[in-house]
Amino acid sequence: MSDPASTPAGASLPLVSVLIPAFNHERFIVRCLDSVLEDPYPSKEIIVIDDGSTDETATRIGEWVAAHKPVLPVTYRRRENRGIAATLNELVSLARGGLLRLGASDDYLLPGGLEAQVRYLSAHPHKAAVIGDAIVVDRDGRTLYESSMSHLYGVDKRLYLSDASIRQAVISHWAVSGAVTLARREALAAAGWSEDLHIEDWDFFLRLAARDALGFIDLRVCAYRLHGGNVSKTAHVATRIANLTESRQVAMRRADLFDEPCRTLLRSQAHRIAAKIAFLQRRPFGTAFHLAVHACMALLALLRQTPGARATRAV
């Protein structure tokens, strides 16, 4: 799974690089770093970049690194703000591991998740990445939901258990949040994150799902923190419209990566997103038009499914 350069001398387990892009999370970053140290998986390193924080995040990281670098390999950089996608790409370039865990400075890992995901990728060499579930906590660490997928997003996790259904789930039931992804280094080096996007994760996972390279384990591997500052949860209307507009562009851009019926389903999602934009812009006729087109295309995608695939979705 990993070459000699990505596995410490004498170790039999692949090195996992935990990638942490940090920005203005002075209250949460130490818990995030502690969780990596506390996870029992032995072959790991931390790569952390402070992406131009204006609070005390960089100070907290510096203090933690000084105290713990002797017991856990850490690479730390602090620089001006370049955005999340550019920071993730830089983190990949700094990592030594053959496997890369995507972290977040306001979330934290749950013990055992690294080992379970490493085990999955070892058993599924055709998969480029694997995702898991998360618990949802508030800013003080109190549990809000036991499952982000089931309780925060309200999806049936069984949709993520087969290649056919996971493609459709990523398109129309996207329910992945927090630091739940372990990926092979070559997958991130090849795909990477589009630096022209602000909400980059859906684009990344669509590209993986299109080639059946994404797997799932039904295990809570991290704590996803809701604290009012999450990018995707903003209540600012103009920002929501900008985010939705970007998501619609991603849907239209990536539709041709899929075969039918997923191609039509993703185009249907583009109209669903357009309806949300029109609603926020107080354009009722535009909202109704895009909802109608969405419904028609979603029905067409359903009719194009094989009988077996329809039966799977009905379970």
PDB file of C-alpha atoms in Angstrom:
ATOM      1  CA  MET A   1       0.000   0.000   0.000  1.00  0.00           C
ATOM      2  CA  SER A   2       2.873   2.368   0.699  1.00  0.00           C
ATOM      3  CA  ASP A   3       6.421   2.598  -0.504  1.00  0.00           C
ATOM      4  CA  PRO A   4       9.419   2.459   1.875  1.00  0.00           C
ATOM      5  CA  ALA A   5       9.619   6.234   1.968  1.00  0.00           C
ATOM      6  CA  SER A   6       6.081   6.467   3.355  1.00  0.00           C
ATOM      7  CA  THR A   7       6.526   3.898   6.145  1.00  0.00           C
ATOM      8  CA  PRO A   8       8.849   4.438   9.146  1.00  0.00           C
ATOM      9  CA  ALA A   9      11.815   2.095   9.400  1.00  0.00           C
ATOM     10  CA  GLY A  10      10.895  -1.170  11.095  1.00  0.00           C
ATOM     11  CA  ALA A  11       7.160  -0.417  10.969  1.00  0.00           C
ATOM     12  CA  SER A  12       4.706  -2.818   9.353  1.00  0.00           C
ATOM     13  CA  LEU A  13       1.814  -0.369   9.257  1.00  0.00           C
ATOM     14  CA  PRO A  14       1.475   2.342   6.599  1.00  0.00           C
ATOM     15  CA  LEU A  15       2.232   5.860   7.725  1.00  0.00           C
ATOM     16  CA  VAL A  16      -0.882   8.028   7.997  1.00  0.00           C
ATOM     17  CA  SER A  17      -0.400  11.777   7.587  1.00  0.00           C
ATOM     18  CA  VAL A  18      -3.152  13.725   9.338  1.00  0.00           C
ATOM     19  CA  LEU A  19      -3.636  16.960   7.378  1.00  0.00           C
ATOM     20  CA  ILE A  20      -4.976  19.904   9.372  1.00  0.00           C
ATOM     21  CA  PRO A  21      -5.788  23.242   7.718  1.00  0.00           C
ATOM     22  CA  ALA A  22      -6.233  25.731  10.570  1.00  0.00           C
ATOM     23  CA  PHE A  23      -7.955  29.113  10.448  1.00  0.00           C
ATOM     24  CA  ASN A  24      -9.271  31.160  13.386  1.00  0.00           C
ATOM     25  CA  HIS A  25      -9.981  28.169  15.628  1.00  0.00           C
ATOM     26  CA  GLU A  26      -8.029  29.165  18.731  1.00  0.00           C
ATOM     27  CA  ARG A  27     -10.705  27.610  20.939  1.00  0.00           C
ATOM     28  CA  PHE A  28     -10.720  24.228  19.170  1.00  0.00           C
ATOM     29  CA  ILE A  29      -7.293  23.535  17.656  1.00  0.00           C
ATOM     30  CA  VAL A  30      -5.691  22.020  20.779  1.00  0.00           C
ATOM     31  CA  ARG A  31      -8.508  19.454  21.100  1.00  0.00           C
ATOM     32  CA  CYS A  32      -8.018  18.597  17.436  1.00  0.00           C
ATOM     33  CA  LEU A  33      -4.263  18.052  17.843  1.00  0.00           C
ATOM     34  CA  ASP A  34      -4.718  16.134  21.100  1.00  0.00           C
ATOM     35  CA  SER A  35      -7.110  13.722  19.386  1.00  0.00           C
ATOM     36  CA  VAL A  36      -4.445  12.732  16.851  1.00  0.00           C
ATOM     37  CA  LEU A  37      -1.932  12.147  19.603  1.00  0.00           C
ATOM     38  CA  GLU A  38      -4.459  10.105  21.614  1.00  0.00           C
ATOM     39  CA  ASP A  39      -5.554   7.873  18.735  1.00  0.00           C
ATOM     40  CA  PRO A  40      -3.972   4.428  19.273  1.00  0.00           C
ATOM     41  CA  TYR A  41      -2.903   3.960  15.653  1.00  0.00           C
ATOM     42  CA  PRO A  42       0.916   4.031  16.016  1.00  0.00           C
ATOM     43  CA  SER A  43       2.241   5.012  12.575  1.00  0.00           C
ATOM     44  CA  LYS A  44       1.190   8.620  12.061  1.00  0.00           C
ATOM     45  CA  GLU A  45       2.324  12.203  11.669  1.00  0.00           C
ATOM     46  CA  ILE A  46       0.641  15.608  11.768  1.00  0.00           C
ATOM     47  CA  ILE A  47       0.918  18.182   8.997  1.00  0.00           C
ATOM     48  CA  VAL A  48      -0.663  21.478  10.040  1.00  0.00           C
ATOM     49  CA  ILE A  49      -0.788  24.859   8.308  1.00  0.00           C
ATOM     50  CA  ASP A  50      -2.119  28.018   9.902  1.00  0.00           C
ATOM     51  CA  ASP A  51      -3.816  29.726   6.949  1.00  0.00           C
ATOM     52  CA  GLY A  52      -3.353  33.322   8.065  1.00  0.00           C
ATOM     53  CA  SER A  53      -5.398  33.216  11.284  1.00  0.00           C
ATOM     54  CA  THR A  54      -6.123  36.589  12.869  1.00  0.00           C
ATOM     55  CA  ASP A  55      -6.777  35.183  16.348  1.00  0.00           C
ATOM     56  CA  GLU A  56      -4.459  33.141  18.617  1.00  0.00           C
ATOM     57  CA  THR A  57      -4.691  29.910  16.599  1.00  0.00           C
ATOM     58  CA  ALA A  58      -1.041  30.097  15.520  1.00  0.00           C
ATOM     59  CA  THR A  59       0.096  30.637  19.107  1.00  0.00           C
ATOM     60  CA  ARG A  60      -1.883  27.624  20.303  1.00  0.00           C
ATOM     61  CA  ILE A  61      -0.401  25.447  17.564  1.00  0.00           C
ATOM     62  CA  GLY A  62       3.133  26.637  18.268  1.00  0.00           C
ATOM     63  CA  GLU A  63       2.800  25.856  21.973  1.00  0.00           C
ATOM     64  CA  TRP A  64       1.357  22.416  21.263  1.00  0.00           C
ATOM     65  CA  VAL A  65       4.061  21.545  18.747  1.00  0.00           C
ATOM     66  CA  ALA A  66       6.808  22.596  21.154  1.00  0.00           C
ATOM     67  CA  ALA A  67       5.350  20.350  23.856  1.00  0.00           C
ATOM     68  CA  HIS A  68       4.558  17.266  21.759  1.00  0.00           C
ATOM     69  CA  LYS A  69       6.872  17.157  18.750  1.00  0.00           C
ATOM     70  CA  PRO A  70       9.321  14.890  20.633  1.00  0.00           C
ATOM     71  CA  VAL A  71       6.672  12.138  20.810  1.00  0.00           C
ATOM     72  CA  LEU A  72       4.856  12.635  17.487  1.00  0.00           C
ATOM     73  CA  PRO A  73       6.272  13.826  14.141  1.00  0.00           C
ATOM     74  CA  VAL A  74       4.793  17.244  13.315  1.00  0.00           C
ATOM     75  CA  THR A  75       5.325  19.573  10.375  1.00  0.00           C
ATOM     76  CA  TYR A  76       3.966  23.064  10.999  1.00  0.00           C
ATOM     77  CA  ARG A  77       3.795  26.085   8.732  1.00  0.00           C
ATOM     78  CA  ARG A  78       2.303  29.515   9.283  1.00  0.00           C
ATOM     79  CA  ARG A  79       1.669  31.866   6.363  1.00  0.00           C
ATOM     80  CA  GLU A  80      -0.758  34.385   4.859  1.00  0.00           C
ATOM     81  CA  ASN A  81      -4.309  33.357   4.021  1.00  0.00           C
ATOM     82  CA  ARG A  82      -4.687  31.464   0.726  1.00  0.00           C
ATOM     83  CA  GLY A  83      -7.974  29.657   1.276  1.00  0.00           C
ATOM     84  CA  ILE A  84      -8.924  26.101   2.145  1.00  0.00           C
ATOM     85  CA  ALA A  85      -8.326  24.429  -1.232  1.00  0.00           C
ATOM     86  CA  ALA A  86      -4.827  25.870  -1.654  1.00  0.00           C
ATOM     87  CA  THR A  87      -4.027  24.943   1.947  1.00  0.00           C
ATOM     88  CA  LEU A  88      -5.183  21.344   1.447  1.00  0.00           C
ATOM     89  CA  ASN A  89      -3.076  21.002  -1.690  1.00  0.00           C
ATOM     90  CA  GLU A  90      -0.048  22.355   0.176  1.00  0.00           C
ATOM     91  CA  LEU A  91      -0.656  19.962   3.061  1.00  0.00           C
ATOM     92  CA  VAL A  92      -0.602  17.041   0.625  1.00  0.00           C
ATOM     93  CA  SER A  93       2.716  18.235  -0.782  1.00  0.00           C
ATOM     94  CA  LEU A  94       4.258  18.280   2.720  1.00  0.00           C
ATOM     95  CA  ALA A  95       2.982  14.869   3.823  1.00  0.00           C
ATOM     96  CA  ARG A  96       5.224  11.779   3.875  1.00  0.00           C
ATOM     97  CA  GLY A  97       2.458   9.225   4.400  1.00  0.00           C
ATOM     98  CA  GLY A  98       1.093   6.853   1.810  1.00  0.00           C
ATOM     99  CA  LEU A  99      -2.321   7.414   3.427  1.00  0.00           C
ATOM    100  CA  LEU A 100      -3.685  10.882   4.186  1.00  0.00           C
ATOM    101  CA  ARG A 101      -6.380  11.655   6.746  1.00  0.00           C
ATOM    102  CA  LEU A 102      -8.224  14.885   6.006  1.00  0.00           C
ATOM    103  CA  GLY A 103      -8.606  16.826   9.233  1.00  0.00           C
ATOM    104  CA  ALA A 104     -10.279  20.061  10.304  1.00  0.00           C
ATOM    105  CA  SER A 105      -9.051  22.313  13.062  1.00  0.00           C
ATOM    106  CA  ASP A 106     -12.458  22.629  14.735  1.00  0.00           C
ATOM    107  CA  ASP A 107     -13.215  18.878  14.670  1.00  0.00           C
ATOM    108  CA  TYR A 108     -11.416  16.008  16.373  1.00  0.00           C
ATOM    109  CA  LEU A 109     -10.714  12.337  15.691  1.00  0.00           C
ATOM    110  CA  LEU A 110     -12.400   9.525  17.597  1.00  0.00           C
ATOM    111  CA  PRO A 111     -10.143   6.686  18.802  1.00  0.00           C
ATOM    112  CA  GLY A 112     -10.037   3.657  16.512  1.00  0.00           C
ATOM    113  CA  GLY A 113     -11.121   5.441  13.363  1.00  0.00           C
ATOM    114  CA  LEU A 114      -7.665   5.546  11.794  1.00  0.00           C
ATOM    115  CA  GLU A 115      -7.078   1.829  12.263  1.00  0.00           C
ATOM    116  CA  ALA A 116     -10.514   0.900  10.879  1.00  0.00           C
ATOM    117  CA  GLN A 117     -10.072   3.023   7.779  1.00  0.00           C
ATOM    118  CA  VAL A 118      -6.534   1.761   7.149  1.00  0.00           C
ATOM    119  CA  ARG A 119      -7.896  -1.767   7.422  1.00  0.00           C
ATOM    120  CA  TYR A 120     -10.649  -0.978   4.885  1.00  0.00           C
ATOM    121  CA  LEU A 121      -8.243   0.413   2.286  1.00  0.00           C
ATOM    122  CA  SER A 122      -5.936  -2.560   2.790  1.00  0.00           C
ATOM    123  CA  ALA A 123      -8.842  -4.881   1.994  1.00  0.00           C
ATOM    124  CA  HIS A 124     -10.119  -2.784  -0.950  1.00  0.00           C
ATOM    125  CA  PRO A 125      -7.119  -1.891  -3.137  1.00  0.00           C
ATOM    126  CA  HIS A 126      -9.369  -0.499  -5.888  1.00  0.00           C
ATOM    127  CA  LYS A 127     -10.702   2.215  -3.574  1.00  0.00           C
ATOM    128  CA  ALA A 128      -8.881   5.552  -3.494  1.00  0.00           C
ATOM    129  CA  ALA A 129     -10.573   6.822  -0.335  1.00  0.00           C
ATOM    130  CA  VAL A 130     -12.939   5.772   2.430  1.00  0.00           C
ATOM    131  CA  ILE A 131     -15.335   7.882   4.470  1.00  0.00           C
ATOM    132  CA  GLY A 132     -17.003   7.192   7.812  1.00  0.00           C
ATOM    133  CA  ASP A 133     -19.702   8.684   9.983  1.00  0.00           C
ATOM    134  CA  ALA A 134     -19.292  11.293  12.747  1.00  0.00           C
ATOM    135  CA  ILE A 135     -20.902  12.349  15.969  1.00  0.00           C
ATOM    136  CA  VAL A 136     -22.006  15.983  16.093  1.00  0.00           C
ATOM    137  CA  VAL A 137     -20.939  18.172  19.012  1.00  0.00           C
ATOM    138  CA  ASP A 138     -21.478  21.798  19.971  1.00  0.00           C
ATOM    139  CA  ARG A 139     -18.805  24.414  20.611  1.00  0.00           C
ATOM    140  CA  ASP A 140     -18.314  23.058  24.144  1.00  0.00           C
ATOM    141  CA  GLY A 141     -17.985  19.430  23.052  1.00  0.00           C
ATOM    142  CA  ARG A 142     -21.462  18.342  24.131  1.00  0.00           C
ATOM    143  CA  THR A 143     -22.962  15.685  21.863  1.00  0.00           C
ATOM    144  CA  LEU A 144     -25.864  16.943  19.747  1.00  0.00           C
ATOM    145  CA  TYR A 145     -26.326  13.905  17.476  1.00  0.00           C
ATOM    146  CA  GLU A 146     -24.918  10.388  17.577  1.00  0.00           C
ATOM    147  CA  SER A 147     -24.723  10.264  13.772  1.00  0.00           C
ATOM    148  CA  SER A 148     -24.184  13.235  11.479  1.00  0.00           C
ATOM    149  CA  MET A 149     -25.389  11.219   8.482  1.00  0.00           C
ATOM    150  CA  SER A 150     -28.574   9.835  10.021  1.00  0.00           C
ATOM    151  CA  HIS A 151     -29.561  12.608  12.429  1.00  0.00           C
ATOM    152  CA  LEU A 152     -28.058  15.841  11.051  1.00  0.00           C
ATOM    153  CA  TYR A 153     -28.673  15.111   7.359  1.00  0.00           C
ATOM    154  CA  GLY A 154     -31.426  12.508   7.674  1.00  0.00           C
ATOM    155  CA  VAL A 155     -30.100  10.001   5.131  1.00  0.00           C
ATOM    156  CA  ASP A 156     -30.212   6.228   5.056  1.00  0.00           C
ATOM    157  CA  LYS A 157     -26.580   5.144   5.435  1.00  0.00           C
ATOM    158  CA  ARG A 158     -27.314   2.003   3.449  1.00  0.00           C
ATOM    159  CA  LEU A 159     -27.172   4.208   0.345  1.00  0.00           C
ATOM    160  CA  TYR A 160     -23.410   4.432   0.889  1.00  0.00           C
ATOM    161  CA  LEU A 161     -22.796   0.677   0.991  1.00  0.00           C
ATOM    162  CA  SER A 162     -22.586  -0.148  -2.741  1.00  0.00           C
ATOM    163  CA  ASP A 163     -20.882   1.496  -5.706  1.00  0.00           C
ATOM    164  CA  ALA A 164     -24.163   2.106  -7.562  1.00  0.00           C
ATOM    165  CA  SER A 165     -25.939   3.670  -4.597  1.00  0.00           C
ATOM    166  CA  ILE A 166     -22.949   5.635  -3.298  1.00  0.00           C
ATOM    167  CA  ARG A 167     -22.720   7.456  -6.636  1.00  0.00           C
ATOM    168  CA  GLN A 168     -26.343   8.514  -6.300  1.00  0.00           C
ATOM    169  CA  ALA A 169     -25.905   9.320  -2.616  1.00  0.00           C
ATOM    170  CA  VAL A 170     -22.967  11.645  -3.280  1.00  0.00           C
ATOM    171  CA  ILE A 171     -25.034  13.371  -5.973  1.00  0.00           C
ATOM    172  CA  SER A 172     -28.381  13.773  -4.230  1.00  0.00           C
ATOM    173  CA  HIS A 173     -27.961  12.816  -0.559  1.00  0.00           C
ATOM    174  CA  TRP A 174     -24.593  14.375   0.273  1.00  0.00           C
ATOM    175  CA  ALA A 175     -24.190  13.762   3.998  1.00  0.00           C
ATOM    176  CA  VAL A 176     -20.466  13.898   4.702  1.00  0.00           C
ATOM    177  CA  SER A 177     -19.144  16.391   7.216  1.00  0.00           C
ATOM    178  CA  GLY A 178     -16.065  16.699   9.376  1.00  0.00           C
ATOM    179  CA  ALA A 179     -12.750  14.888   9.300  1.00  0.00           C
ATOM    180  CA  VAL A 180     -14.111  11.540   8.103  1.00  0.00           C
ATOM    181  CA  THR A 181     -11.964  10.789   5.034  1.00  0.00           C
ATOM    182  CA  LEU A 182      -8.836   8.657   4.646  1.00  0.00           C
ATOM    183  CA  ALA A 183      -7.372   8.712   1.136  1.00  0.00           C
ATOM    184  CA  ARG A 184      -4.461   7.209  -0.688  1.00  0.00           C
ATOM    185  CA  ARG A 185      -1.766   9.746  -1.404  1.00  0.00           C
ATOM    186  CA  GLU A 186      -1.875   9.104  -5.150  1.00  0.00           C
ATOM    187  CA  ALA A 187      -5.609   9.868  -5.210  1.00  0.00           C
ATOM    188  CA  LEU A 188      -5.103  13.300  -3.692  1.00  0.00           C
ATOM    189  CA  ALA A 189      -2.043  14.008  -5.791  1.00  0.00           C
ATOM    190  CA  ALA A 190      -4.016  13.178  -8.947  1.00  0.00           C
ATOM    191  CA  ALA A 191      -7.368  14.755  -8.042  1.00  0.00           C
ATOM    192  CA  GLY A 192      -6.513  17.463  -5.534  1.00  0.00           C
ATOM    193  CA  TRP A 193      -8.773  20.386  -4.751  1.00  0.00           C
ATOM    194  CA  SER A 194      -9.880  23.031  -7.227  1.00  0.00           C
ATOM    195  CA  GLU A 195      -8.437  26.257  -5.872  1.00  0.00           C
ATOM    196  CA  ASP A 196     -11.043  28.377  -7.636  1.00  0.00           C
ATOM    197  CA  LEU A 197     -13.738  26.911  -5.357  1.00  0.00           C
ATOM    198  CA  HIS A 198     -14.704  27.959  -1.831  1.00  0.00           C
ATOM    199  CA  ILE A 199     -16.777  24.823  -1.122  1.00  0.00           C
ATOM    200  CA  GLU A 200     -14.434  22.267  -2.579  1.00  0.00           C
ATOM    201  CA  ASP A 201     -15.392  18.973  -0.948  1.00  0.00           C
ATOM    202  CA  TRP A 202     -18.447  18.064  -3.065  1.00  0.00           C
ATOM    203  CA  ASP A 203     -16.429  18.559  -6.242  1.00  0.00           C
ATOM    204  CA  PHE A 204     -13.660  16.317  -4.891  1.00  0.00           C
ATOM    205  CA  PHE A 205     -16.007  13.514  -3.850  1.00  0.00           C
ATOM    206  CA  LEU A 206     -17.996  13.667  -7.083  1.00  0.00           C
ATOM    207  CA  ARG A 207     -14.775  12.981  -8.974  1.00  0.00           C
ATOM    208  CA  LEU A 208     -14.043   9.987  -6.733  1.00  0.00           C
ATOM    209  CA  ALA A 209     -17.583   8.593  -6.925  1.00  0.00           C
ATOM    210  CA  ALA A 210     -17.643   8.881 -10.714  1.00  0.00           C
ATOM    211  CA  ARG A 211     -14.931   6.226 -10.951  1.00  0.00           C
ATOM    212  CA  ASP A 212     -16.202   4.036  -8.086  1.00  0.00           C
ATOM    213  CA  ALA A 213     -13.151   4.984  -6.016  1.00  0.00           C
ATOM    214  CA  LEU A 214     -14.990   5.964  -2.836  1.00  0.00           C
ATOM    215  CA  GLY A 215     -15.804   3.517  -0.025  1.00  0.00           C
ATOM    216  CA  PHE A 216     -17.711   3.788   3.252  1.00  0.00           C
ATOM    217  CA  ILE A 217     -17.545   2.195   6.702  1.00  0.00           C
ATOM    218  CA  ASP A 218     -20.443   2.579   9.114  1.00  0.00           C
ATOM    219  CA  LEU A 219     -18.313   3.758  12.010  1.00  0.00           C
ATOM    220  CA  ARG A 220     -18.084   7.125  13.760  1.00  0.00           C
ATOM    221  CA  VAL A 221     -14.516   8.214  13.117  1.00  0.00           C
ATOM    222  CA  CYS A 222     -14.609  11.869  14.178  1.00  0.00           C
ATOM    223  CA  ALA A 223     -16.543  14.516  16.061  1.00  0.00           C
ATOM    224  CA  TYR A 224     -17.975  17.200  13.781  1.00  0.00           C
ATOM    225  CA  ARG A 225     -18.366  20.485  15.632  1.00  0.00           C
ATOM    226  CA  LEU A 226     -21.225  22.895  15.021  1.00  0.00           C
ATOM    227  CA  HIS A 227     -20.344  26.320  16.391  1.00  0.00           C
ATOM    228  CA  GLY A 228     -21.919  28.942  14.175  1.00  0.00           C
ATOM    229  CA  GLY A 229     -18.810  29.582  12.104  1.00  0.00           C
ATOM    230  CA  ASN A 230     -18.985  26.577   9.795  1.00  0.00           C
ATOM    231  CA  VAL A 231     -18.606  27.666   6.185  1.00  0.00           C
ATOM    232  CA  SER A 232     -21.454  25.554   4.829  1.00  0.00           C
ATOM    233  CA  LYS A 233     -23.874  26.601   7.607  1.00  0.00           C
ATOM    234  CA  THR A 234     -23.810  30.369   7.079  1.00  0.00           C
ATOM    235  CA  ALA A 235     -27.111  32.235   7.419  1.00  0.00           C
ATOM    236  CA  HIS A 236     -25.894  35.248   5.415  1.00  0.00           C
ATOM    237  CA  VAL A 237     -28.130  35.284   2.338  1.00  0.00           C
ATOM    238  CA  ALA A 238     -25.576  36.689  -0.115  1.00  0.00           C
ATOM    239  CA  THR A 239     -23.006  34.126   1.014  1.00  0.00           C
ATOM    240  CA  ARG A 240     -25.543  31.314   0.736  1.00  0.00           C
ATOM    241  CA  ILE A 241     -26.390  32.390  -2.798  1.00  0.00           C
ATOM    242  CA  ALA A 242     -22.689  32.484  -3.709  1.00  0.00           C
ATOM    243  CA  ASN A 243     -22.132  29.021  -2.232  1.00  0.00           C
ATOM    244  CA  LEU A 244     -25.170  27.590  -4.003  1.00  0.00           C
ATOM    245  CA  THR A 245     -24.131  29.182  -7.290  1.00  0.00           C
ATOM    246  CA  GLU A 246     -20.739  27.540  -6.958  1.00  0.00           C
ATOM    247  CA  SER A 247     -22.342  24.190  -6.141  1.00  0.00           C
ATOM    248  CA  ARG A 248     -24.543  24.456  -9.237  1.00  0.00           C
ATOM    249  CA  GLN A 249     -21.493  25.150 -11.376  1.00  0.00           C
ATOM    250  CA  VAL A 250     -19.792  22.071  -9.909  1.00  0.00           C
ATOM    251  CA  ALA A 251     -22.837  19.917 -10.720  1.00  0.00           C
ATOM    252  CA  MET A 252     -22.925  21.070 -14.329  1.00  0.00           C
ATOM    253  CA  ARG A 253     -19.135  20.752 -14.698  1.00  0.00           C
ATOM    254  CA  ARG A 254     -18.946  17.190 -13.358  1.00  0.00           C
ATOM    255  CA  ALA A 255     -22.076  15.687 -14.936  1.00  0.00           C
ATOM    256  CA  ASP A 256     -20.181  14.352 -17.951  1.00  0.00           C
ATOM    257  CA  LEU A 257     -17.923  12.270 -15.670  1.00  0.00           C
ATOM    258  CA  PHE A 258     -20.898   9.975 -14.962  1.00  0.00           C
ATOM    259  CA  ASP A 259     -22.747   7.405 -17.010  1.00  0.00           C
ATOM    260  CA  GLU A 260     -26.518   7.304 -17.035  1.00  0.00           C
ATOM    261  CA  PRO A 261     -28.625   7.535 -14.961  1.00  0.00           C
ATOM    262  CA  CYS A 262     -26.242   9.441 -12.684  1.00  0.00           C
ATOM    263  CA  ARG A 263     -25.475  12.034 -15.369  1.00  0.00           C
ATOM    264  CA  THR A 264     -29.145  12.994 -15.570  1.00  0.00           C
ATOM    265  CA  LEU A 265     -29.468  12.863 -11.779  1.00  0.00           C
ATOM    266  CA  LEU A 266     -26.602  15.333 -11.329  1.00  0.00           C
ATOM    267  CA  ARG A 267     -28.122  17.671 -13.907  1.00  0.00           C
ATOM    268  CA  SER A 268     -31.383  17.371 -12.004  1.00  0.00           C
ATOM    269  CA  GLN A 269     -29.529  18.439  -8.850  1.00  0.00           C
ATOM    270  CA  ALA A 270     -28.243  21.504 -10.706  1.00  0.00           C
ATOM    271  CA  HIS A 271     -31.858  22.589 -11.213  1.00  0.00           C
ATOM    272  CA  ARG A 272     -32.719  21.843  -7.584  1.00  0.00           C
ATOM    273  CA  ILE A 273     -29.868  24.107  -6.498  1.00  0.00           C
ATOM    274  CA  ALA A 274     -31.032  26.747  -8.979  1.00  0.00           C
ATOM    275  CA  ALA A 275     -34.477  26.619  -7.356  1.00  0.00           C
ATOM    276  CA  LYS A 276     -32.904  27.336  -3.955  1.00  0.00           C
ATOM    277  CA  ILE A 277     -31.038  30.297  -5.445  1.00  0.00           C
ATOM    278  CA  ALA A 278     -34.228  31.666  -7.033  1.00  0.00           C
ATOM    279  CA  PHE A 279     -36.083  31.267  -3.715  1.00  0.00           C
ATOM    280  CA  LEU A 280     -33.414  33.220  -1.839  1.00  0.00           C
ATOM    281  CA  GLN A 281     -33.565  35.876  -4.551  1.00  0.00           C
ATOM    282  CA  ARG A 282     -37.370  36.046  -4.143  1.00  0.00           C
ATOM    283  CA  ARG A 283     -38.054  34.910  -7.711  1.00  0.00           C
ATOM    284  CA  PRO A 284     -41.125  32.638  -7.381  1.00  0.00           C
ATOM    285  CA  PHE A 285     -41.460  31.848 -11.081  1.00  0.00           C
ATOM    286  CA  GLY A 286     -37.805  30.906 -11.313  1.00  0.00           C
ATOM    287  CA  THR A 287     -38.188  28.729  -8.226  1.00  0.00           C
ATOM    288  CA  ALA A 288     -41.199  26.933  -9.693  1.00  0.00           C
ATOM    289  CA  PHE A 289     -39.530  26.435 -13.081  1.00  0.00           C
ATOM    290  CA  HIS A 290     -36.366  24.892 -11.700  1.00  0.00           C
ATOM    291  CA  LEU A 291     -38.302  22.685  -9.267  1.00  0.00           C
ATOM    292  CA  ALA A 292     -40.411  21.375 -12.152  1.00  0.00           C
ATOM    293  CA  VAL A 293     -37.360  20.625 -14.285  1.00  0.00           C
ATOM    294  CA  HIS A 294     -35.656  18.996 -11.289  1.00  0.00           C
ATOM    295  CA  ALA A 295     -38.646  16.723 -10.702  1.00  0.00           C
ATOM    296  CA  CYS A 296     -38.888  15.711 -14.363  1.00  0.00           C
ATOM    297  CA  MET A 297     -35.179  14.948 -14.657  1.00  0.00           C
ATOM    298  CA  ALA A 298     -35.125  13.058 -11.355  1.00  0.00           C
ATOM    299  CA  LEU A 299     -37.999  10.896 -12.631  1.00  0.00           C
ATOM    300  CA  LEU A 300     -36.140  10.330 -15.895  1.00  0.00           C
ATOM    301  CA  ALA A 301     -33.037   9.266 -13.985  1.00  0.00           C
ATOM    302  CA  LEU A 302     -35.130   6.842 -11.921  1.00  0.00           C
ATOM    303  CA  LEU A 303     -36.647   5.319 -15.069  1.00  0.00           C
ATOM    304  CA  ARG A 304     -33.180   4.867 -16.545  1.00  0.00           C
ATOM    305  CA  GLN A 305     -32.048   2.791 -13.581  1.00  0.00           C
ATOM    306  CA  THR A 306     -31.914  -0.965 -13.854  1.00  0.00           C
ATOM    307  CA  PRO A 307     -34.656  -2.821 -11.949  1.00  0.00           C
ATOM    308  CA  GLY A 308     -32.039  -4.055  -9.467  1.00  0.00           C
ATOM    309  CA  ALA A 309     -30.831  -0.536  -8.732  1.00  0.00           C
ATOM    310  CA  ARG A 310     -34.392   0.683  -8.183  1.00  0.00           C
ATOM    311  CA  ALA A 311     -34.983  -2.174  -5.784  1.00  0.00           C
ATOM    312  CA  THR A 312     -31.824  -1.234  -3.836  1.00  0.00           C
ATOM    313  CA  ARG A 313     -33.002   2.368  -3.441  1.00  0.00           C
ATOM    314  CA  ALA A 314     -36.408   1.163  -2.263  1.00  0.00           C
ATOM    315  CA  VAL A 315     -34.934  -0.883   0.608  1.00  0.00           C
TER     316      VAL A 315
END
